[in-house]
């Protein structure tokens, strides 16, 4: 039997947003991609946590809001491929409209992105040594996705906790939580705030 490399999870977040590095040894995935204009801060946080940028195999944004995908293009230029899902593609060009010139947002080009279907996510993650899948979990936004590891860790971005629904469609939010639960989610690693149990 092949020896399993333990999965580690590190938060390199700042400005009250969590940016998670999920690693299998030195093969890493960055979940959520910083604020516009903060590449220096992201690099400093990675250095502090002893994570070389070149070990990050993919950048994954849970959704295309500026606090979750603000550095996607700069990370690409630095050599980290952007993993994109089909429902996210139309959300990418809209990001620009939420930024001001002083944010120094670098627009994400549609070149050199790795666009895959959800059904392929397990295979793509397997190739970088991370057992899990990526699921479509709309509710906070139509383009929201969650990374679910086989150990039950769920990286849900801004998927609205069931008790805090405002403008969202409650049925869409409930269906996303149900999907995560059915696929074995046990702990939530949200885009903001502390890690919590799935039913906490
Ligand atoms: Zn958001």
mmCIF file of C-alpha atoms and ligand atoms in Angstrom:
data_model
loop_
_atom_site.group_PDB
_atom_site.id
_atom_site.type_symbol
_atom_site.label_atom_id
_atom_site.label_comp_id
_atom_site.label_asym_id
_atom_site.label_seq_id
_atom_site.Cartn_x
_atom_site.Cartn_y
_atom_site.Cartn_z
ATOM 1 C CA UNK A 1 0.000 0.000 0.000
ATOM 2 C CA UNK A 2 1.362 3.464 -0.794
ATOM 3 C CA UNK A 3 2.332 5.486 2.228
ATOM 4 C CA UNK A 4 -0.150 8.295 2.812
ATOM 5 C CA UNK A 5 1.315 11.728 3.333
ATOM 6 C CA UNK A 6 -0.612 13.518 6.087
ATOM 7 C CA UNK A 7 -2.558 16.572 4.997
ATOM 8 C CA UNK A 8 -1.768 19.813 6.797
ATOM 9 C CA UNK A 9 -3.837 22.992 6.835
ATOM 10 C CA UNK A 10 -2.343 26.439 7.478
ATOM 11 C CA UNK A 11 -4.135 29.795 7.509
ATOM 12 C CA UNK A 12 -2.114 32.539 5.803
ATOM 13 C CA UNK A 13 -4.994 34.998 5.993
ATOM 14 C CA UNK A 14 -4.970 38.703 6.794
ATOM 15 C CA UNK A 15 -7.460 41.574 7.057
ATOM 16 C CA UNK A 16 -10.060 39.239 8.623
ATOM 17 C CA UNK A 17 -10.139 36.912 5.631
ATOM 18 C CA UNK A 18 -8.829 33.366 5.797
ATOM 19 C CA UNK A 19 -6.531 32.115 3.046
ATOM 20 C CA UNK A 20 -5.899 28.422 3.514
ATOM 21 C CA UNK A 21 -2.903 26.433 2.355
ATOM 22 C CA UNK A 22 -3.748 22.734 2.160
ATOM 23 C CA UNK A 23 -0.605 20.633 1.800
ATOM 24 C CA UNK A 24 0.368 17.066 1.183
ATOM 25 C CA UNK A 25 4.029 17.343 2.111
ATOM 26 C CA UNK A 26 5.362 20.073 -0.168
ATOM 27 C CA UNK A 27 2.541 19.748 -2.703
ATOM 28 C CA UNK A 28 0.160 22.557 -1.888
ATOM 29 C CA UNK A 29 -3.147 24.147 -2.805
ATOM 30 C CA UNK A 30 -4.010 27.749 -1.915
ATOM 31 C CA UNK A 31 -7.699 28.272 -1.143
ATOM 32 C CA UNK A 32 -8.717 31.906 -1.596
ATOM 33 C CA UNK A 33 -6.385 34.395 -3.067
ATOM 34 C CA UNK A 34 -5.946 37.649 -1.199
ATOM 35 C CA UNK A 35 -7.087 41.228 -1.649
ATOM 36 C CA UNK A 36 -6.227 43.321 -4.696
ATOM 37 C CA UNK A 37 -2.926 45.117 -4.306
ATOM 38 C CA UNK A 38 -1.636 42.924 -1.449
ATOM 39 C CA UNK A 39 0.767 40.543 -3.233
ATOM 40 C CA UNK A 40 3.580 41.718 -0.924
ATOM 41 C CA UNK A 41 1.507 40.897 2.141
ATOM 42 C CA UNK A 42 0.546 37.465 0.792
ATOM 43 C CA UNK A 43 4.201 36.700 0.027
ATOM 44 C CA UNK A 44 5.212 37.837 3.514
ATOM 45 C CA UNK A 45 2.548 35.624 5.138
ATOM 46 C CA UNK A 46 3.664 32.615 3.074
ATOM 47 C CA UNK A 47 7.294 33.257 4.044
ATOM 48 C CA UNK A 48 6.332 33.509 7.735
ATOM 49 C CA UNK A 49 4.677 30.096 7.498
ATOM 50 C CA UNK A 50 7.626 28.580 5.562
ATOM 51 C CA UNK A 51 5.585 28.023 2.418
ATOM 52 C CA UNK A 52 7.546 28.658 -0.792
ATOM 53 C CA UNK A 53 5.264 30.078 -3.474
ATOM 54 C CA UNK A 54 6.693 27.621 -6.002
ATOM 55 C CA UNK A 55 5.308 24.697 -3.979
ATOM 56 C CA UNK A 56 1.726 25.892 -4.537
ATOM 57 C CA UNK A 57 0.399 23.737 -7.354
ATOM 58 C CA UNK A 58 -2.922 25.527 -7.851
ATOM 59 C CA UNK A 59 -4.752 28.623 -6.704
ATOM 60 C CA UNK A 60 -8.456 28.047 -6.012
ATOM 61 C CA UNK A 61 -10.892 30.891 -5.311
ATOM 62 C CA UNK A 62 -14.062 29.757 -3.528
ATOM 63 C CA UNK A 63 -15.772 32.574 -5.457
ATOM 64 C CA UNK A 64 -14.903 35.694 -7.407
ATOM 65 C CA UNK A 65 -15.321 38.448 -4.831
ATOM 66 C CA UNK A 66 -12.380 40.778 -4.386
ATOM 67 C CA UNK A 67 -11.414 39.553 -0.896
ATOM 68 C CA UNK A 68 -11.260 35.959 -2.168
ATOM 69 C CA UNK A 69 -9.731 36.250 -5.628
ATOM 70 C CA UNK A 70 -7.986 39.633 -5.594
ATOM 71 C CA UNK A 71 -4.509 38.274 -6.364
ATOM 72 C CA UNK A 72 -5.454 35.553 -8.845
ATOM 73 C CA UNK A 73 -3.702 37.151 -11.817
ATOM 74 C CA UNK A 74 -0.576 38.118 -9.874
ATOM 75 C CA UNK A 75 -0.330 34.564 -8.519
ATOM 76 C CA UNK A 76 -0.629 33.269 -12.096
ATOM 77 C CA UNK A 77 2.162 35.576 -13.228
ATOM 78 C CA UNK A 78 4.238 34.283 -10.287
ATOM 79 C CA UNK A 79 3.734 30.718 -11.570
ATOM 80 C CA UNK A 80 0.682 29.445 -9.673
ATOM 81 C CA UNK A 81 -1.970 28.129 -12.110
ATOM 82 C CA UNK A 82 -5.545 29.257 -11.470
ATOM 83 C CA UNK A 83 -8.022 26.395 -11.082
ATOM 84 C CA UNK A 84 -11.406 27.539 -12.374
ATOM 85 C CA UNK A 85 -14.791 25.852 -12.585
ATOM 86 C CA UNK A 86 -17.294 26.381 -15.371
ATOM 87 C CA UNK A 87 -19.846 28.338 -13.230
ATOM 88 C CA UNK A 88 -17.029 30.669 -12.146
ATOM 89 C CA UNK A 89 -15.981 31.708 -15.641
ATOM 90 C CA UNK A 90 -18.696 34.404 -16.086
ATOM 91 C CA UNK A 91 -17.976 35.809 -12.589
ATOM 92 C CA UNK A 92 -14.313 36.529 -13.358
ATOM 93 C CA UNK A 93 -14.686 39.623 -15.600
ATOM 94 C CA UNK A 94 -17.268 41.132 -13.207
ATOM 95 C CA UNK A 95 -14.678 41.465 -10.408
ATOM 96 C CA UNK A 96 -13.136 44.505 -12.025
ATOM 97 C CA UNK A 97 -16.371 46.484 -11.553
ATOM 98 C CA UNK A 98 -16.042 46.154 -7.746
ATOM 99 C CA UNK A 99 -12.581 47.692 -7.583
ATOM 100 C CA UNK A 100 -11.319 51.270 -7.710
ATOM 101 C CA UNK A 101 -8.060 52.345 -9.393
ATOM 102 C CA UNK A 102 -6.443 52.844 -5.972
ATOM 103 C CA UNK A 103 -7.028 49.133 -5.166
ATOM 104 C CA UNK A 104 -4.368 48.228 -7.773
ATOM 105 C CA UNK A 105 -6.402 45.238 -8.876
ATOM 106 C CA UNK A 106 -4.798 43.273 -11.701
ATOM 107 C CA UNK A 107 -7.530 41.987 -13.994
ATOM 108 C CA UNK A 108 -7.672 38.218 -14.456
ATOM 109 C CA UNK A 109 -7.103 37.206 -18.063
ATOM 110 C CA UNK A 110 -8.819 34.136 -19.450
ATOM 111 C CA UNK A 111 -5.465 32.824 -20.710
ATOM 112 C CA UNK A 112 -3.603 29.999 -19.004
ATOM 113 C CA UNK A 113 -6.375 29.107 -16.573
ATOM 114 C CA UNK A 114 -7.096 25.483 -15.738
ATOM 115 C CA UNK A 115 -10.852 25.252 -16.338
ATOM 116 C CA UNK A 116 -12.281 21.923 -15.198
ATOM 117 C CA UNK A 117 -15.643 20.304 -14.431
ATOM 118 C CA UNK A 118 -16.559 19.385 -10.840
ATOM 119 C CA UNK A 119 -16.546 15.705 -11.844
ATOM 120 C CA UNK A 120 -12.828 16.013 -12.685
ATOM 121 C CA UNK A 121 -11.865 17.668 -9.399
ATOM 122 C CA UNK A 122 -11.032 14.472 -7.511
ATOM 123 C CA UNK A 123 -8.609 13.362 -10.226
ATOM 124 C CA UNK A 124 -6.944 16.786 -10.394
ATOM 125 C CA UNK A 125 -6.542 16.872 -6.583
ATOM 126 C CA UNK A 126 -5.281 13.273 -6.547
ATOM 127 C CA UNK A 127 -2.481 14.292 -8.914
ATOM 128 C CA UNK A 128 -1.224 16.769 -6.304
ATOM 129 C CA UNK A 129 -1.629 14.259 -3.467
ATOM 130 C CA UNK A 130 -4.719 15.794 -1.878
ATOM 131 C CA UNK A 131 -7.607 13.353 -1.306
ATOM 132 C CA UNK A 132 -10.885 15.184 -1.779
ATOM 133 C CA UNK A 133 -13.183 16.891 -4.236
ATOM 134 C CA UNK A 134 -14.532 20.309 -5.134
ATOM 135 C CA UNK A 135 -18.286 20.815 -5.086
ATOM 136 C CA UNK A 136 -20.552 23.521 -6.476
ATOM 137 C CA UNK A 137 -22.058 25.203 -3.394
ATOM 138 C CA UNK A 138 -24.039 28.274 -4.522
ATOM 139 C CA UNK A 139 -25.973 30.438 -2.088
ATOM 140 C CA UNK A 140 -23.700 33.349 -1.198
ATOM 141 C CA UNK A 141 -23.046 33.657 -4.945
ATOM 142 C CA UNK A 142 -23.800 31.485 -7.964
ATOM 143 C CA UNK A 143 -20.106 30.838 -8.566
ATOM 144 C CA UNK A 144 -19.313 29.604 -5.022
ATOM 145 C CA UNK A 145 -17.461 26.312 -4.713
ATOM 146 C CA UNK A 146 -16.208 24.360 -1.692
ATOM 147 C CA UNK A 147 -13.152 22.171 -1.295
ATOM 148 C CA UNK A 148 -14.066 19.058 0.689
ATOM 149 C CA UNK A 149 -11.234 16.846 1.889
ATOM 150 C CA UNK A 150 -11.854 13.145 2.486
ATOM 151 C CA UNK A 151 -11.161 13.719 6.211
ATOM 152 C CA UNK A 152 -14.293 15.895 6.404
ATOM 153 C CA UNK A 153 -12.637 19.332 6.273
ATOM 154 C CA UNK A 154 -14.805 21.665 4.172
ATOM 155 C CA UNK A 155 -13.490 24.997 2.854
ATOM 156 C CA UNK A 156 -16.712 26.833 2.203
ATOM 157 C CA UNK A 157 -15.677 30.416 1.434
ATOM 158 C CA UNK A 158 -18.630 32.679 2.206
ATOM 159 C CA UNK A 159 -21.364 30.041 2.022
ATOM 160 C CA UNK A 160 -23.905 31.541 4.427
ATOM 161 C CA UNK A 161 -24.396 29.720 7.732
ATOM 162 C CA UNK A 162 -28.036 28.524 7.780
ATOM 163 C CA UNK A 163 -28.943 30.807 10.711
ATOM 164 C CA UNK A 164 -27.632 33.964 9.029
ATOM 165 C CA UNK A 165 -29.447 34.104 5.726
ATOM 166 C CA UNK A 166 -30.202 37.613 4.462
ATOM 167 C CA UNK A 167 -30.568 38.303 0.738
ATOM 168 C CA UNK A 168 -29.711 34.714 -0.177
ATOM 169 C CA UNK A 169 -32.214 32.131 -1.355
ATOM 170 C CA UNK A 170 -32.601 29.906 1.752
ATOM 171 C CA UNK A 171 -33.326 26.817 -0.330
ATOM 172 C CA UNK A 172 -30.172 27.230 -2.400
ATOM 173 C CA UNK A 173 -28.084 27.712 0.756
ATOM 174 C CA UNK A 174 -29.719 24.689 2.443
ATOM 175 C CA UNK A 175 -29.100 22.527 -0.640
ATOM 176 C CA UNK A 176 -25.392 23.445 -0.617
ATOM 177 C CA UNK A 177 -25.019 22.538 3.076
ATOM 178 C CA UNK A 178 -26.936 19.307 2.429
ATOM 179 C CA UNK A 179 -24.607 18.432 -0.455
ATOM 180 C CA UNK A 180 -21.561 19.015 1.753
ATOM 181 C CA UNK A 181 -23.035 16.920 4.570
ATOM 182 C CA UNK A 182 -23.954 14.068 2.192
ATOM 183 C CA UNK A 183 -20.372 14.079 0.913
ATOM 184 C CA UNK A 184 -18.991 13.747 4.443
ATOM 185 C CA UNK A 185 -18.255 17.314 5.610
ATOM 186 C CA UNK A 186 -17.623 17.478 9.355
ATOM 187 C CA UNK A 187 -15.635 20.687 9.953
ATOM 188 C CA UNK A 188 -16.046 24.070 8.307
ATOM 189 C CA UNK A 189 -13.047 26.208 7.351
ATOM 190 C CA UNK A 190 -14.850 29.420 6.425
ATOM 191 C CA UNK A 191 -13.617 32.440 4.496
ATOM 192 C CA UNK A 192 -14.009 34.584 7.594
ATOM 193 C CA UNK A 193 -13.993 33.623 11.278
ATOM 194 C CA UNK A 194 -12.873 30.517 13.139
ATOM 195 C CA UNK A 195 -13.051 26.853 12.161
ATOM 196 C CA UNK A 196 -16.292 25.342 13.415
ATOM 197 C CA UNK A 197 -17.997 21.954 13.510
ATOM 198 C CA UNK A 198 -20.396 21.291 10.642
ATOM 199 C CA UNK A 199 -23.471 21.400 12.855
ATOM 200 C CA UNK A 200 -22.187 23.945 15.351
HETATM 201 ZN ZN1 LIG B 1 -18.086 36.882 -0.977
#
